[in-house]
Coordinates of N, CA, C and O in Angstrom, one line a residue:
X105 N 12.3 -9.7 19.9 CA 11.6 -10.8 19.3 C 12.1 -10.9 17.8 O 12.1 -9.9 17.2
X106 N 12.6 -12.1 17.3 CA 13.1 -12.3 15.8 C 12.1 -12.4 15.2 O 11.0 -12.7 15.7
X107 N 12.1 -12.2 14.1 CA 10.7 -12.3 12.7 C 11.1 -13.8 12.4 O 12.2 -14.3 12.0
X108 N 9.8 -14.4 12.6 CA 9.7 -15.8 11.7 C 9.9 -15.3 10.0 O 9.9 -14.2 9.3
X109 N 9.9 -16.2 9.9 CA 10.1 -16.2 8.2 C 9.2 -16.1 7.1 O 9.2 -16.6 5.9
X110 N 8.3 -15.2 7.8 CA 6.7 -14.8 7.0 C 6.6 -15.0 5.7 O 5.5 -15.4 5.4
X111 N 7.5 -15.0 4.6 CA 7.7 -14.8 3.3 C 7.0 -16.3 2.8 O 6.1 -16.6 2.0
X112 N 7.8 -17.0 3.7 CA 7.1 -18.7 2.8 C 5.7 -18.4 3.6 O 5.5 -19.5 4.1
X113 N 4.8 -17.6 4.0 CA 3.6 -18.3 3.8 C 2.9 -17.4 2.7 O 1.6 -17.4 2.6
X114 N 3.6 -16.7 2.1 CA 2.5 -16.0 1.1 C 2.0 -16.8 0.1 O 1.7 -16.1 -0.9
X115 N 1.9 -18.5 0.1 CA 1.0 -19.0 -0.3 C -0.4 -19.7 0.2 O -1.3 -20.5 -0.1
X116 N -0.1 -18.9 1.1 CA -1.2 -19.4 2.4 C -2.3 -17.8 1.9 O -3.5 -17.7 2.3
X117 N -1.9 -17.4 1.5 CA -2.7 -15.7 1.6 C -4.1 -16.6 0.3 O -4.1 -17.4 -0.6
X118 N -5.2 -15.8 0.8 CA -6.5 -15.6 0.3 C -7.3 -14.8 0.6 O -7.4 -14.7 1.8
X119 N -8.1 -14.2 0.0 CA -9.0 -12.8 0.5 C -10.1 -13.2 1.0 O -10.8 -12.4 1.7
X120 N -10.7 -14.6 0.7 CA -11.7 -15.7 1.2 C -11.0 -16.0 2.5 O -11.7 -15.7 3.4
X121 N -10.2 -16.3 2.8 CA -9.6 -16.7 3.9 C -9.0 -15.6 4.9 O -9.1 -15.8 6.1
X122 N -8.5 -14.5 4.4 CA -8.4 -13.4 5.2 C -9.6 -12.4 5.9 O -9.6 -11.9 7.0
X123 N -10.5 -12.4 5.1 CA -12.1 -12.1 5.5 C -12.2 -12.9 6.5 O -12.1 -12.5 7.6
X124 N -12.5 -13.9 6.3 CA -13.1 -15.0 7.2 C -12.1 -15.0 8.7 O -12.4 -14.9 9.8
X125 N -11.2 -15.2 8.4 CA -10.4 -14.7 9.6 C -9.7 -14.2 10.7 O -9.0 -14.7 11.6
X126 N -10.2 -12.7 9.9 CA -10.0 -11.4 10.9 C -11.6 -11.2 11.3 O -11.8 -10.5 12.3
X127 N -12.9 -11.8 10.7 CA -13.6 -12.0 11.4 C -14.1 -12.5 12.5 O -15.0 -12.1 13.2
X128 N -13.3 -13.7 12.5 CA -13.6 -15.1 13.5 C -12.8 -14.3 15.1 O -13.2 -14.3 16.3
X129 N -11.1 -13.6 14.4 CA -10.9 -13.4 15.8 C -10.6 -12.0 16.1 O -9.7 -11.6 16.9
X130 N -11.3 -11.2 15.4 CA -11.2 -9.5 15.7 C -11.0 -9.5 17.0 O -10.0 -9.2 17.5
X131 N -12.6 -10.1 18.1 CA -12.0 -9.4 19.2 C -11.1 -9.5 20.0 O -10.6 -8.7 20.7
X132 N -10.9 -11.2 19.7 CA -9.8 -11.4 20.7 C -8.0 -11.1 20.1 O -7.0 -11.4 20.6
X133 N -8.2 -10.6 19.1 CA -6.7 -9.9 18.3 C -6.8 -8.7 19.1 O -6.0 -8.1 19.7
X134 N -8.0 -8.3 18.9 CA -8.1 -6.4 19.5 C -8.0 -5.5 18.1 O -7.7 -5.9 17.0
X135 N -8.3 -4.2 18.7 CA -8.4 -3.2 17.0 C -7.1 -3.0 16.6 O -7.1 -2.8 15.4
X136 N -6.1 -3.1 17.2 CA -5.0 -3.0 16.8 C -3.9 -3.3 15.9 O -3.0 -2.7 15.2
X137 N -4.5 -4.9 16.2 CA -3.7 -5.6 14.9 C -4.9 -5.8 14.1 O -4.5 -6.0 13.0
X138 N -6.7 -5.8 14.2 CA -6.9 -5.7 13.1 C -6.4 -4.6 12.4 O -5.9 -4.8 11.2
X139 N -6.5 -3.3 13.1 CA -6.2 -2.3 12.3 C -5.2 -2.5 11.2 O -5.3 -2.2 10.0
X140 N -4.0 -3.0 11.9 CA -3.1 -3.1 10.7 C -3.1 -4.2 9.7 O -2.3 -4.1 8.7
X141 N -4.0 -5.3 9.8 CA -4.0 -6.3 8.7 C -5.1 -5.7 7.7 O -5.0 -5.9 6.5
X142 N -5.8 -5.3 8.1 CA -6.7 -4.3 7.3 C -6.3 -3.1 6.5 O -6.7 -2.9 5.3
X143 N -5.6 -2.5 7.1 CA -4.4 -1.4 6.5 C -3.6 -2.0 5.7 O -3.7 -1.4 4.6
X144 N -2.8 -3.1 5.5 CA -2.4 -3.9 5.2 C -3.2 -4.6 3.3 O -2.9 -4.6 2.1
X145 N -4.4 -5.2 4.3 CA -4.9 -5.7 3.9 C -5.4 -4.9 2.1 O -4.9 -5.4 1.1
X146 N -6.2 -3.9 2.0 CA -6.7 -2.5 1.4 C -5.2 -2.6 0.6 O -5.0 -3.1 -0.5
X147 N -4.3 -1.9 1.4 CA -3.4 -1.4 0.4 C -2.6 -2.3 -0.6 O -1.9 -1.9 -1.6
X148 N -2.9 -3.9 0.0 CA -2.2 -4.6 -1.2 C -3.4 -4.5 -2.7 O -2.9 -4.8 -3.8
X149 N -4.7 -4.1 -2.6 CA -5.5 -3.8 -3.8 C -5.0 -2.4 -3.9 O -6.0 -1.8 -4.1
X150 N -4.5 -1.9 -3.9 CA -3.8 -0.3 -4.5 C -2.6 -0.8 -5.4 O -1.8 -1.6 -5.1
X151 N -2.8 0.0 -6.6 CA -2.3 0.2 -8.0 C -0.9 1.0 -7.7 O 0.2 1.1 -8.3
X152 N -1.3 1.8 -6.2 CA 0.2 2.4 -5.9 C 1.3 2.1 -5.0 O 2.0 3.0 -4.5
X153 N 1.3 1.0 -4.9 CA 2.4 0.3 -4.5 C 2.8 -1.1 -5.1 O 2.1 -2.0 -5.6
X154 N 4.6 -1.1 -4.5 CA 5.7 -2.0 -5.9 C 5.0 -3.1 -5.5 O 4.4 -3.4 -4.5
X155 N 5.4 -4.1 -6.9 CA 5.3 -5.3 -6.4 C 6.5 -6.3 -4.9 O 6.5 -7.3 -4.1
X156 N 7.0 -5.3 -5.4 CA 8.0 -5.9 -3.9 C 6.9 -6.1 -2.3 O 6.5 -7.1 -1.5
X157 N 6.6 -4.7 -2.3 CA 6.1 -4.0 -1.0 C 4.8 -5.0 -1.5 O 4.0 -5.2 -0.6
X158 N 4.3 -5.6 -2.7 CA 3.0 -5.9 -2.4 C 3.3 -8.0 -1.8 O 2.7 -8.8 -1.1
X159 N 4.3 -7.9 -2.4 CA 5.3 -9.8 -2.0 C 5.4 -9.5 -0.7 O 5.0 -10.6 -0.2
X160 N 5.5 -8.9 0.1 CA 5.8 -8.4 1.5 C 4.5 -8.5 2.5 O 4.4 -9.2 3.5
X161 N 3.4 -7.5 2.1 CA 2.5 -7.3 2.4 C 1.4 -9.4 2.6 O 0.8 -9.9 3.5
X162 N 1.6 -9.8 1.2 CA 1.2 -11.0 1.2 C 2.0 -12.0 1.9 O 1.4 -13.1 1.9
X163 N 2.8 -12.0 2.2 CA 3.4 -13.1 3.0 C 3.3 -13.1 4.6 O 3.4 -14.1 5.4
X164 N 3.0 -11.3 5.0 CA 2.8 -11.6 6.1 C 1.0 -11.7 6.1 O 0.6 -12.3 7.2
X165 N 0.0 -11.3 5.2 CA -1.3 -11.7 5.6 C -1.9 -13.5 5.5 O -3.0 -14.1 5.9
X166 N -0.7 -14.0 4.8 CA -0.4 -15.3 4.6 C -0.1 -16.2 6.0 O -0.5 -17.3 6.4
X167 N 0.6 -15.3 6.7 CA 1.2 -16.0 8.3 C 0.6 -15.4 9.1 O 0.8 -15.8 10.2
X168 N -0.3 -14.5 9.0 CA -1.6 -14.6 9.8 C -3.0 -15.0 9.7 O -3.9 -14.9 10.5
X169 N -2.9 -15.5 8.5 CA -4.5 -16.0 8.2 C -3.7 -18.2 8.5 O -4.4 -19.0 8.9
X170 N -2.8 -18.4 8.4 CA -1.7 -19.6 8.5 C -2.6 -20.0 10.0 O -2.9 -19.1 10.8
X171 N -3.0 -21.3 10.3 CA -3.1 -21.7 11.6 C -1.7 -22.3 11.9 O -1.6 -22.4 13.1
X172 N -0.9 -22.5 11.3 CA 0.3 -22.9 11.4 C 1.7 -22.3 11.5 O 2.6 -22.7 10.8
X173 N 1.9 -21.4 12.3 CA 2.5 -20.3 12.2 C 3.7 -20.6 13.5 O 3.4 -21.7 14.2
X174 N 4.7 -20.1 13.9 CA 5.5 -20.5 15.2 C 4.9 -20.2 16.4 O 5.4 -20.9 17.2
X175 N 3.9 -19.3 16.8 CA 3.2 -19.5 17.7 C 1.7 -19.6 17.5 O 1.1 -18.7 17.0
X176 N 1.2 -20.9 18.0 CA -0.5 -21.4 17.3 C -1.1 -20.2 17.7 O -0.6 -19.5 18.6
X177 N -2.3 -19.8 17.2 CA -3.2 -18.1 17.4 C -3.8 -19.3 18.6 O -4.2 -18.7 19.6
X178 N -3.9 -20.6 18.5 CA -5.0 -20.5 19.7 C -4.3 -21.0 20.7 O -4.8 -22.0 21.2
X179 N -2.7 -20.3 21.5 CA -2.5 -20.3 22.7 C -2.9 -19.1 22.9 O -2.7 -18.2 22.1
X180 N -3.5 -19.0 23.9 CA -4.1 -17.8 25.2 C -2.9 -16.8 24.8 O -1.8 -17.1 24.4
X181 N -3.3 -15.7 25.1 CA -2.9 -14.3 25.3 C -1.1 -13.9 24.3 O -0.8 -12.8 23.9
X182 N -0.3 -15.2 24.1 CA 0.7 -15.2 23.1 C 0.6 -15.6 21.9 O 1.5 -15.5 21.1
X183 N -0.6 -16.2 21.7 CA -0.8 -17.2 20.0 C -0.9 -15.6 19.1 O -0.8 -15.8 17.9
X184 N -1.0 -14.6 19.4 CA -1.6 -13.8 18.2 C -0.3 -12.5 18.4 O -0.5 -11.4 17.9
X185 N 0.6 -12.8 18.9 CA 1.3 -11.7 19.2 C 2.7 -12.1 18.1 O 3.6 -11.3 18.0
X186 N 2.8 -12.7 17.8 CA 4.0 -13.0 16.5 C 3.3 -12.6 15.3 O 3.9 -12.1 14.3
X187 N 2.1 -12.9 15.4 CA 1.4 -12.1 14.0 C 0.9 -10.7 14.1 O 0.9 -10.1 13.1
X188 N 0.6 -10.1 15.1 CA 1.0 -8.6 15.2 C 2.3 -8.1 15.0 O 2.5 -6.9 14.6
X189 N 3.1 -8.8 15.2 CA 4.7 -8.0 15.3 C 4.9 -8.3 13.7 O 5.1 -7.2 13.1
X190 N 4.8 -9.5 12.9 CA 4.7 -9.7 12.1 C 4.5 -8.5 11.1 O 5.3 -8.1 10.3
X191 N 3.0 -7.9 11.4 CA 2.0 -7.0 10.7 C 2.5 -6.0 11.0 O 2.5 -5.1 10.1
X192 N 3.1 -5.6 12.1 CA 3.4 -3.8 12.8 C 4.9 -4.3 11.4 O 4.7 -3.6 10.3
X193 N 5.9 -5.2 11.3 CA 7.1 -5.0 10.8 C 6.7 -5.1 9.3 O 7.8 -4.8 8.7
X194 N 6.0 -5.2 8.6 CA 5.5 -4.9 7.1 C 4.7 -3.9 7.3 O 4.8 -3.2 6.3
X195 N 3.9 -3.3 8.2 CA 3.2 -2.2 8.1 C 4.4 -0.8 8.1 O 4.1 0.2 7.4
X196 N 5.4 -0.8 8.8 CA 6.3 0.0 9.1 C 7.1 0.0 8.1 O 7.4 1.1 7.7
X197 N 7.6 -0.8 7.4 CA 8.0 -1.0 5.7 C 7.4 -0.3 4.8 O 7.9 0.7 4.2
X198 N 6.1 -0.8 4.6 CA 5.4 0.5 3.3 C 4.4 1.3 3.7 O 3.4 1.7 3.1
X199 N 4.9 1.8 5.2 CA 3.8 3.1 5.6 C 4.0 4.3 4.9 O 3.0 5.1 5.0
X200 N 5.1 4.8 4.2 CA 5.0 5.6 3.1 C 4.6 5.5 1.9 O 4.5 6.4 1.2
X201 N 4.1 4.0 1.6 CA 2.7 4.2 0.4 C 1.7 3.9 0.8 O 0.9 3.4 0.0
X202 N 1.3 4.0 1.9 CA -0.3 3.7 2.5 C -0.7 5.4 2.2 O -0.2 6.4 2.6
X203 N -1.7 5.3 1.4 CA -2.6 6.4 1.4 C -3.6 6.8 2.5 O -4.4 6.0 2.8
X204 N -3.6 7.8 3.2 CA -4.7 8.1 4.1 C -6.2 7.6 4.0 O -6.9 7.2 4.9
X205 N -6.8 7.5 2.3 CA -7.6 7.1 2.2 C -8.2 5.8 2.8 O -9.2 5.6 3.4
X206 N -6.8 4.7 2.2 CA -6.7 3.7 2.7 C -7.2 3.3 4.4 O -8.1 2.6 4.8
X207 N -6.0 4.3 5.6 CA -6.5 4.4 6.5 C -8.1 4.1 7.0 O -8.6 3.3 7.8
X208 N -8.5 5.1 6.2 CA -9.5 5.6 6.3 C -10.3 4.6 6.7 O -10.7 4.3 7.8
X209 N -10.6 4.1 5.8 CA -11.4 2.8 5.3 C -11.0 1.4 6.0 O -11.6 0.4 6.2
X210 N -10.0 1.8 6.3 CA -9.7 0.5 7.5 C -10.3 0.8 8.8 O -10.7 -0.1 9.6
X211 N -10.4 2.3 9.2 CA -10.7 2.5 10.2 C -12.4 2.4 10.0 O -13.2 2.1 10.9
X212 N -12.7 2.6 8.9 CA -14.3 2.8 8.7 C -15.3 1.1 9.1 O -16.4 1.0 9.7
X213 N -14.3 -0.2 8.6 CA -14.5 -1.4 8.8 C -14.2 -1.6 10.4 O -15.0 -2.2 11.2
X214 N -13.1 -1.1 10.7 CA -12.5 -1.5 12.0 C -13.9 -0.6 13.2 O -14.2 -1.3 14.1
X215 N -14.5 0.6 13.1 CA -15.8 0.6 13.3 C -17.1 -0.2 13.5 O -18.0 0.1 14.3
X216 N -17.1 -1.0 12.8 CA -18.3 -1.8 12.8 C -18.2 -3.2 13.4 O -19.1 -4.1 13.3
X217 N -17.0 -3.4 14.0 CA -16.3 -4.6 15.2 C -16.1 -4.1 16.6 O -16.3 -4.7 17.6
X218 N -15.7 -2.8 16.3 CA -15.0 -2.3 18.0 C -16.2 -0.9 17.8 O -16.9 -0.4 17.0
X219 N -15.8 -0.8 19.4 CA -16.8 -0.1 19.8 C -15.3 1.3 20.3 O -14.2 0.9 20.7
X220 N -15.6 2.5 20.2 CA -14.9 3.6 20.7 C -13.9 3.3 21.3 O -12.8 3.2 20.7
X221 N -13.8 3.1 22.8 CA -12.7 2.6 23.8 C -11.6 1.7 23.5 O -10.5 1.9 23.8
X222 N -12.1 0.6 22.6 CA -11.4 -0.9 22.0 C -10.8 0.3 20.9 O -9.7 0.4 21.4
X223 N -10.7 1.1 19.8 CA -10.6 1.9 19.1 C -9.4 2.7 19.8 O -8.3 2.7 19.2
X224 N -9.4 3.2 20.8 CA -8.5 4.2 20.8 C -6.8 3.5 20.9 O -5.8 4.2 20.6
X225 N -6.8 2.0 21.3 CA -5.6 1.7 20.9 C -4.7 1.7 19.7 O -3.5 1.5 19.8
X226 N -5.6 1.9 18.4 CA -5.0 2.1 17.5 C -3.9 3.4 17.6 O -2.9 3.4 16.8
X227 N -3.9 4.5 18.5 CA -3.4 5.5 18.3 C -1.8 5.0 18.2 O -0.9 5.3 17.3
X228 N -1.6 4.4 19.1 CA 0.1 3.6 19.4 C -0.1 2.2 18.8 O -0.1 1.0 19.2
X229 N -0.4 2.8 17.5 CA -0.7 1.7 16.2 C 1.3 0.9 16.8 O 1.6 -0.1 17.5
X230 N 2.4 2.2 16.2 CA 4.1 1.2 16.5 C 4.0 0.9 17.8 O 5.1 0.9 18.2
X231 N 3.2 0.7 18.8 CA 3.6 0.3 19.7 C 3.3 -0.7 20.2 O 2.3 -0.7 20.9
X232 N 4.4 -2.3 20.0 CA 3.9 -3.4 20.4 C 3.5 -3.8 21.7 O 4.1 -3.4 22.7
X233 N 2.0 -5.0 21.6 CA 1.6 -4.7 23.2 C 0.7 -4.9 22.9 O -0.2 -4.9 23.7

């Protein structure tokens, strides 16, 4: 699968609008890709990472909070899967400044939407699907 061109929507990015949602469609994204827009999400407020990796980070939370994106989130079972690949391909970019902490705390949120079972997909966080 090629990467759309995530970069032009990092004017689409808002923390009012990224809240709102990964709320609206946690369940039907699954813990998975919240997990990583959340991951994602957290580490662009960290002081410890570049502004490059943070231009990166916002353009793809931009093209998934985007209803306008190359594939619409509201076709059935493929609308949300260009913005996971999206998120796995910046998440795998600055997974060496993600702090555990950070993790942490994504997973602590990502808790209070999914229930254990829906949870354990995160394990094969790189694995698209």
């Amino acid at each position: 699968m090629e990467l759309p061109d995530f970069m032009s929507y990092a004017g689409k990015f808002s923390q009012t609008d990224f809240v709102e949602k990964v709320s609206r469609i946690a369940k039907r994204a699954g813990a998975k890709m919240v997990y990583a827009a959340l991951i994602l999400y957290y580490t662009l407020q960290s002081d410890k990472i570049s502004a490059a990796n943070k231009a990166m980070i916002i353009g793809a939370l931009g093209y998934m909070i985007s209803p306008l994106d190359v594939v619409p989130d509201a076709i059935p079972i493929v609308g949300l899967g260009d913005d996971l690949a999206v998120l796995l391909f910046v998440l795998k970019k600055v997974w060496t400044d993600i702090d555990p902490d950070i993790q942490g705390k994504a997973r602590e949120r990502l808790n209070k939407w999914f229930d254990d079972d829906e949870i354990e997909e995160i394990q094969d966080l790189f694995k698209e699907g």
